[in-house]
CSV table of C-alpha atoms in Angstrom, one decimal:
chain,number,residue,atom,x,y,z
A,1,ILE,CA,-23.9,-71.0,-49.1
A,2,LYS,CA,-21.5,-68.2,-50.1
A,3,SER,CA,-19.5,-65.9,-47.8
A,4,GLY,CA,-18.0,-63.6,-50.4
A,5,GLY,CA,-17.2,-65.6,-53.5
A,6,HIS,CA,-13.6,-64.7,-53.8
A,7,THR,CA,-12.1,-67.6,-55.8
A,8,ASN,CA,-11.0,-68.3,-59.4
A,9,ASN,CA,-12.1,-71.9,-59.3
A,10,ARG,CA,-15.0,-72.3,-61.7
A,11,GLY,CA,-18.2,-73.3,-59.8
A,12,PHE,CA,-16.8,-72.7,-56.3
A,13,SER,CA,-18.3,-69.2,-55.8
A,14,SER,CA,-21.7,-69.7,-57.5
A,15,THR,CA,-24.3,-72.2,-58.2
A,16,GLN,CA,-27.1,-72.7,-60.7
A,17,VAL,CA,-29.6,-73.5,-57.9
A,18,VAL,CA,-30.5,-71.6,-54.7
A,19,GLN,CA,-27.7,-69.7,-53.2
A,20,ILE,CA,-27.6,-68.2,-49.7
A,21,ALA,CA,-25.3,-65.2,-49.3
A,22,MET,CA,-23.9,-64.6,-45.9
A,23,TYR,CA,-22.9,-60.9,-46.2
A,24,SER,CA,-25.8,-60.0,-43.8
A,25,PHE,CA,-23.7,-61.4,-41.0
A,26,PRO,CA,-20.8,-58.9,-40.7
A,27,ASP,CA,-20.7,-58.6,-36.9
A,28,ILE,CA,-17.3,-58.3,-35.2
A,29,THR,CA,-17.0,-58.4,-31.4
A,30,PHE,CA,-13.9,-58.5,-29.3
A,31,HIS,CA,-14.0,-60.3,-25.9
A,32,SER,CA,-11.3,-58.7,-23.9
A,33,GLY,CA,-11.6,-61.2,-20.9
A,34,ALA,CA,-11.0,-64.2,-23.1
A,35,HIS,CA,-8.8,-62.3,-25.6
A,36,THR,CA,-10.9,-63.7,-28.5
A,37,SER,CA,-13.3,-62.3,-31.0
A,38,THR,CA,-16.5,-63.4,-32.6
A,39,VAL,CA,-16.6,-62.6,-36.3
A,40,GLY,CA,-19.6,-63.1,-38.6
A,41,THR,CA,-19.0,-65.1,-41.8
A,42,GLY,CA,-20.1,-62.1,-43.9
A,43,ALA,CA,-17.5,-59.7,-42.3
A,44,ILE,CA,-14.8,-58.3,-44.6
A,45,TRP,CA,-11.3,-58.8,-43.3
A,46,ASP,CA,-10.4,-55.1,-43.7
A,47,ASP,CA,-13.2,-54.4,-41.2
A,48,VAL,CA,-12.0,-57.2,-38.9
A,49,TYR,CA,-8.5,-55.7,-38.8
A,50,SER,CA,-9.6,-52.1,-38.2
A,51,THR,CA,-12.1,-53.2,-35.5
A,52,LEU,CA,-9.5,-55.3,-33.6
A,53,GLU,CA,-6.8,-52.6,-34.0
A,54,GLU,CA,-8.8,-50.4,-31.7
A,55,TYR,CA,-8.1,-53.0,-28.9
A,56,GLY,CA,-4.4,-53.4,-29.8
A,57,VAL,CA,-4.8,-56.9,-31.2
A,58,ASN,CA,-4.8,-58.6,-34.6
A,59,VAL,CA,-5.8,-61.9,-36.2
A,60,VAL,CA,-4.2,-63.9,-39.0
A,61,GLY,CA,-6.0,-63.5,-42.3
A,62,PRO,CA,-5.6,-62.6,-45.9
A,63,LYS,CA,-3.5,-59.6,-47.1
A,64,VAL,CA,-5.8,-58.9,-50.1
A,65,THR,CA,-8.6,-56.3,-49.4
A,66,GLY,CA,-12.3,-57.0,-49.9
A,67,ILE,CA,-12.2,-60.7,-48.8
A,68,ARG,CA,-15.0,-62.0,-46.6
A,69,VAL,CA,-14.4,-64.2,-43.5
A,70,GLY,CA,-16.3,-67.4,-44.3
A,71,GLY,CA,-14.2,-69.2,-46.8
A,72,ILE,CA,-10.9,-68.2,-45.2
A,73,VAL,CA,-11.8,-69.6,-41.8
A,74,LEU,CA,-12.9,-72.9,-43.3
A,75,GLY,CA,-9.9,-73.3,-45.7
A,76,GLY,CA,-7.2,-70.9,-44.7
A,77,GLY,CA,-4.2,-72.6,-46.1
A,78,MET,CA,-0.7,-71.3,-46.7
A,79,ASN,CA,-2.0,-68.4,-48.8
A,80,TYR,CA,-3.9,-67.0,-45.9
A,81,GLY,CA,-1.4,-67.5,-43.1
A,82,LEU,CA,-3.1,-70.6,-41.7
A,83,THR,CA,-6.1,-68.7,-40.4
A,84,ILE,CA,-7.7,-71.9,-39.4
A,85,ASP,CA,-5.1,-72.4,-36.7
A,86,ASP,CA,-6.5,-69.4,-34.9
A,87,VAL,CA,-10.2,-70.6,-34.9
A,88,VAL,CA,-11.3,-71.5,-31.4
A,89,ALA,CA,-15.0,-72.4,-32.3
A,90,TYR,CA,-17.5,-72.3,-35.0
A,91,LYS,CA,-21.2,-71.6,-34.4
A,92,LEU,CA,-23.5,-73.1,-37.1
A,93,VAL,CA,-27.0,-74.1,-37.7
A,94,LEU,CA,-27.4,-77.8,-38.4
A,95,PRO,CA,-30.0,-79.2,-40.9
A,96,ASN,CA,-32.3,-80.1,-38.0
A,97,ASN,CA,-32.4,-76.4,-37.1
A,98,THR,CA,-30.3,-76.8,-33.9
A,99,VAL,CA,-27.3,-74.6,-33.2
A,100,ASN,CA,-23.9,-76.2,-32.7
A,101,ASN,CA,-21.1,-74.3,-31.0
A,102,SER,CA,-18.5,-76.8,-32.1
A,103,SER,CA,-18.9,-79.0,-29.1
A,104,ASP,CA,-18.6,-82.0,-31.5
A,105,PRO,CA,-14.8,-82.5,-32.0
A,106,ASP,CA,-15.3,-84.4,-35.3
A,107,LEU,CA,-17.4,-81.5,-36.7
A,108,PHE,CA,-14.9,-78.9,-35.5
A,109,PHE,CA,-12.1,-80.9,-37.1
A,110,GLY,CA,-14.0,-81.2,-40.4
A,111,LEU,CA,-14.8,-77.5,-40.5
A,112,ARG,CA,-11.2,-76.6,-39.9
A,113,GLY,CA,-10.1,-77.3,-43.4
A,114,GLY,CA,-13.4,-78.3,-45.0
A,115,PHE,CA,-13.1,-75.3,-47.3
A,116,ASN,CA,-15.6,-75.2,-50.1
A,117,ASN,CA,-17.3,-78.4,-49.0
A,118,PHE,CA,-19.1,-76.2,-46.4
A,119,VAL,CA,-19.0,-72.8,-48.2
A,120,CYS,CA,-20.7,-73.9,-51.4
A,121,SER,CA,-21.5,-76.9,-53.6
A,122,PRO,CA,-19.1,-77.0,-56.5
A,123,PRO,CA,-19.7,-79.2,-59.5
A,124,GLU,CA,-18.8,-82.9,-58.8
A,125,LYS,CA,-15.5,-82.8,-60.7
A,126,TYR,CA,-14.3,-80.0,-58.4
A,127,ARG,CA,-15.2,-81.6,-55.1
A,128,MET,CA,-12.5,-82.8,-52.8
């Protein structure tokens, strides 16, 4: 699965088998009561910033333009201002076709920092 494919690591942004691109999930919604936002994995950070700016809020993310949300909220890291520290929940479809809203603490912990292990399937020598 690929959010945007912004990486220089060979094999991390593409695959030689079936690839699912998440760019069709670009929704951005601000929830003023909870002071949180729901952001689709295919959204571009530039759009996230401009949408949230209308509400007078911001989120920690990359400073480079054109980056999609998916990989950053799974890996974050120092380069992206520890974006994963701002994640409150992940919503994902499990292999058995059920939806999980991060109610499983182990799954939530794994996603926060799982990086490319959940975004794509890199060649064996690049796996963490």
